[in-house]
Amino acid sequence: LCALHAAGIPPERAFEALQSFRGVKHRLEFLRNIQEVALYDDTAATSPAATHAAISALLERHSSVHVLVGGDAKGNEYSALKELITDPRVHLIGLGGSAAETLCGSGSTRATSLKEGIQLALDQCKKEDAVLVSPAGAGFHTAHSEGKGPGLRALLRRWGR
């Protein structure tokens, strides 16, 4: 805001712009509510740090966060994320790949498709929980995009209809 003020932009215009900002696609982007559960697209989060940040942010707003993870770990450091997911309010669903194998213990829920993973998450959720698709691994978006079943947006547009 200070920079905008210094550039001569009136505060009213700056606040209007901030209020109308919808966020960046695939970056902790709210998509819709299903059964009073908020669904977020964070598929651009292909590193453990990005997924950690998303989970931390949603834990401030929701009682529990059900996270779909997967993709290629590519030698990333997962210790901070592993520590965060010990929080009893965080529930993981693995969608394949070495990132899911690294994060999901033997008792974790697994899914074979994005649709199955979302359904499993919704089945576990209570009102005001969140479902977060935040892979923490590379290649997730490609593995779960059009041509291999509907992508996240297309899937959620049709959900329950």
XYZ file of C-alpha atoms in Angstrom:
161
model
C 0.000 0.000 0.000
C 2.865 2.350 0.737
C 4.304 1.799 -2.736
C 0.915 2.467 -4.329
C 0.544 5.638 -2.281
C 4.035 6.750 -3.311
C 3.046 6.137 -6.942
C 0.080 8.480 -6.502
C -2.644 5.833 -6.480
C -5.481 6.857 -4.166
C -6.008 4.534 -1.182
C -9.636 3.863 -2.220
C -8.505 2.421 -5.564
C -5.822 0.318 -3.880
C -8.342 -1.145 -1.419
C -10.841 -1.831 -4.228
C -8.162 -3.708 -6.152
C -7.165 -5.755 -3.105
C -10.784 -6.631 -2.314
C -11.431 -7.840 -5.850
C -8.193 -9.844 -6.160
C -9.194 -13.505 -6.630
C -5.756 -15.009 -6.093
C -3.540 -16.934 -8.461
C -4.774 -20.053 -10.255
C -3.567 -23.318 -8.634
C -2.064 -21.446 -5.643
C -4.215 -22.129 -2.586
C -7.175 -21.237 -4.761
C -10.622 -21.736 -3.251
C -12.741 -23.632 -5.778
C -16.052 -24.375 -4.074
C -17.862 -25.835 -1.091
C -19.238 -29.374 -1.186
C -21.243 -30.613 1.795
C -20.086 -27.522 3.760
C -16.447 -28.501 3.160
C -14.132 -26.029 1.399
C -12.088 -27.379 -1.530
C -8.790 -25.747 -2.467
C -6.573 -26.170 -5.519
C -2.900 -25.849 -4.662
C -1.635 -28.104 -7.449
C 1.180 -25.667 -8.201
C 2.671 -26.645 -4.813
C 5.221 -29.137 -6.098
C 7.606 -28.712 -3.176
C 7.278 -29.688 0.482
C 7.703 -26.048 1.568
C 4.773 -24.893 -0.581
C 2.514 -27.660 0.746
C 3.634 -26.870 4.311
C 2.679 -23.205 3.821
C -0.743 -24.123 2.409
C -1.566 -26.534 5.234
C -0.431 -24.009 7.850
C -2.604 -21.280 6.323
C -5.701 -23.489 6.169
C -5.266 -24.720 9.748
C -5.819 -21.113 10.815
C -9.255 -21.123 9.125
C -10.488 -24.722 9.313
C -10.762 -27.323 12.059
C -9.098 -30.035 9.935
C -7.340 -30.201 6.579
C -7.498 -33.298 4.373
C -4.560 -33.126 1.962
C -4.182 -35.035 -1.306
C -0.455 -35.518 -1.978
C 1.519 -37.215 -4.730
C 4.010 -36.797 -7.519
C 7.774 -37.192 -7.653
C 9.761 -36.340 -4.503
C 12.875 -35.547 -6.606
C 15.174 -35.659 -3.584
C 13.350 -32.827 -1.760
C 13.715 -32.403 1.995
C 10.449 -33.419 3.705
C 11.321 -33.237 7.422
C 9.434 -29.978 8.206
C 6.350 -31.165 6.339
C 6.533 -34.573 8.023
C 6.570 -32.807 11.396
C 3.536 -30.670 10.483
C 1.483 -33.655 9.333
C 1.795 -35.243 12.779
C -0.778 -32.619 13.830
C -3.990 -34.594 14.441
C -5.930 -32.001 12.408
C -4.011 -32.959 9.238
C -5.139 -36.018 7.278
C -3.258 -37.269 4.211
C -4.506 -39.120 1.180
C -1.770 -40.459 -1.077
C -2.304 -40.377 -4.836
C 0.800 -42.246 -5.903
C 4.368 -41.286 -6.616
C 7.410 -41.039 -4.401
C 6.161 -37.898 -2.608
C 3.081 -39.802 -1.401
C 5.276 -42.755 -0.407
C 7.565 -40.419 1.549
C 4.712 -38.703 3.403
C 2.082 -41.394 3.873
C 2.697 -43.973 6.549
C 1.317 -47.485 6.525
C -1.977 -46.346 8.083
C -2.600 -43.526 5.602
C -5.445 -43.499 3.138
C -4.523 -44.165 -0.502
C -6.438 -43.440 -3.700
C -5.908 -44.453 -7.304
C -7.497 -41.361 -8.874
C -8.201 -37.730 -8.110
C -11.938 -38.460 -8.019
C -11.476 -41.301 -5.540
C -9.147 -39.165 -3.405
C -11.635 -36.294 -3.195
C -14.468 -38.680 -2.347
C -12.373 -40.308 0.394
C -11.524 -36.867 1.799
C -15.162 -35.735 1.736
C -16.191 -38.962 3.467
C -13.748 -38.184 6.302
C -14.609 -34.482 6.613
C -16.869 -32.723 9.057
C -18.556 -29.385 8.437
C -16.082 -26.541 8.000
C -13.117 -28.819 7.288
C -11.047 -28.275 4.143
C -9.868 -30.511 1.335
C -6.564 -29.372 -0.129
C -4.994 -30.751 -3.298
C -1.359 -29.809 -2.679
C 0.961 -32.512 -4.021
C 4.359 -31.668 -2.459
C 5.883 -33.445 -5.468
C 6.604 -32.702 -9.121
C 4.588 -34.031 -12.035
C 1.294 -34.265 -10.154
C -0.575 -31.869 -12.431
C 0.478 -33.809 -15.527
C -0.416 -37.165 -14.002
C -3.899 -35.948 -13.014
C -4.855 -33.757 -15.975
C -7.152 -34.113 -18.967
C -6.542 -37.277 -20.955
C -6.025 -39.318 -17.779
C -9.465 -38.565 -16.385
C -10.925 -35.159 -15.671
C -8.689 -32.520 -14.145
C -9.510 -31.019 -10.753
C -11.619 -28.113 -12.057
C -13.641 -30.253 -14.466
C -14.152 -32.882 -11.806
C -15.425 -30.383 -9.241
C -17.669 -28.577 -11.750
C -19.524 -31.844 -12.304
C -19.451 -33.029 -8.684
C -22.889 -33.769 -7.309
C -24.670 -32.810 -10.512
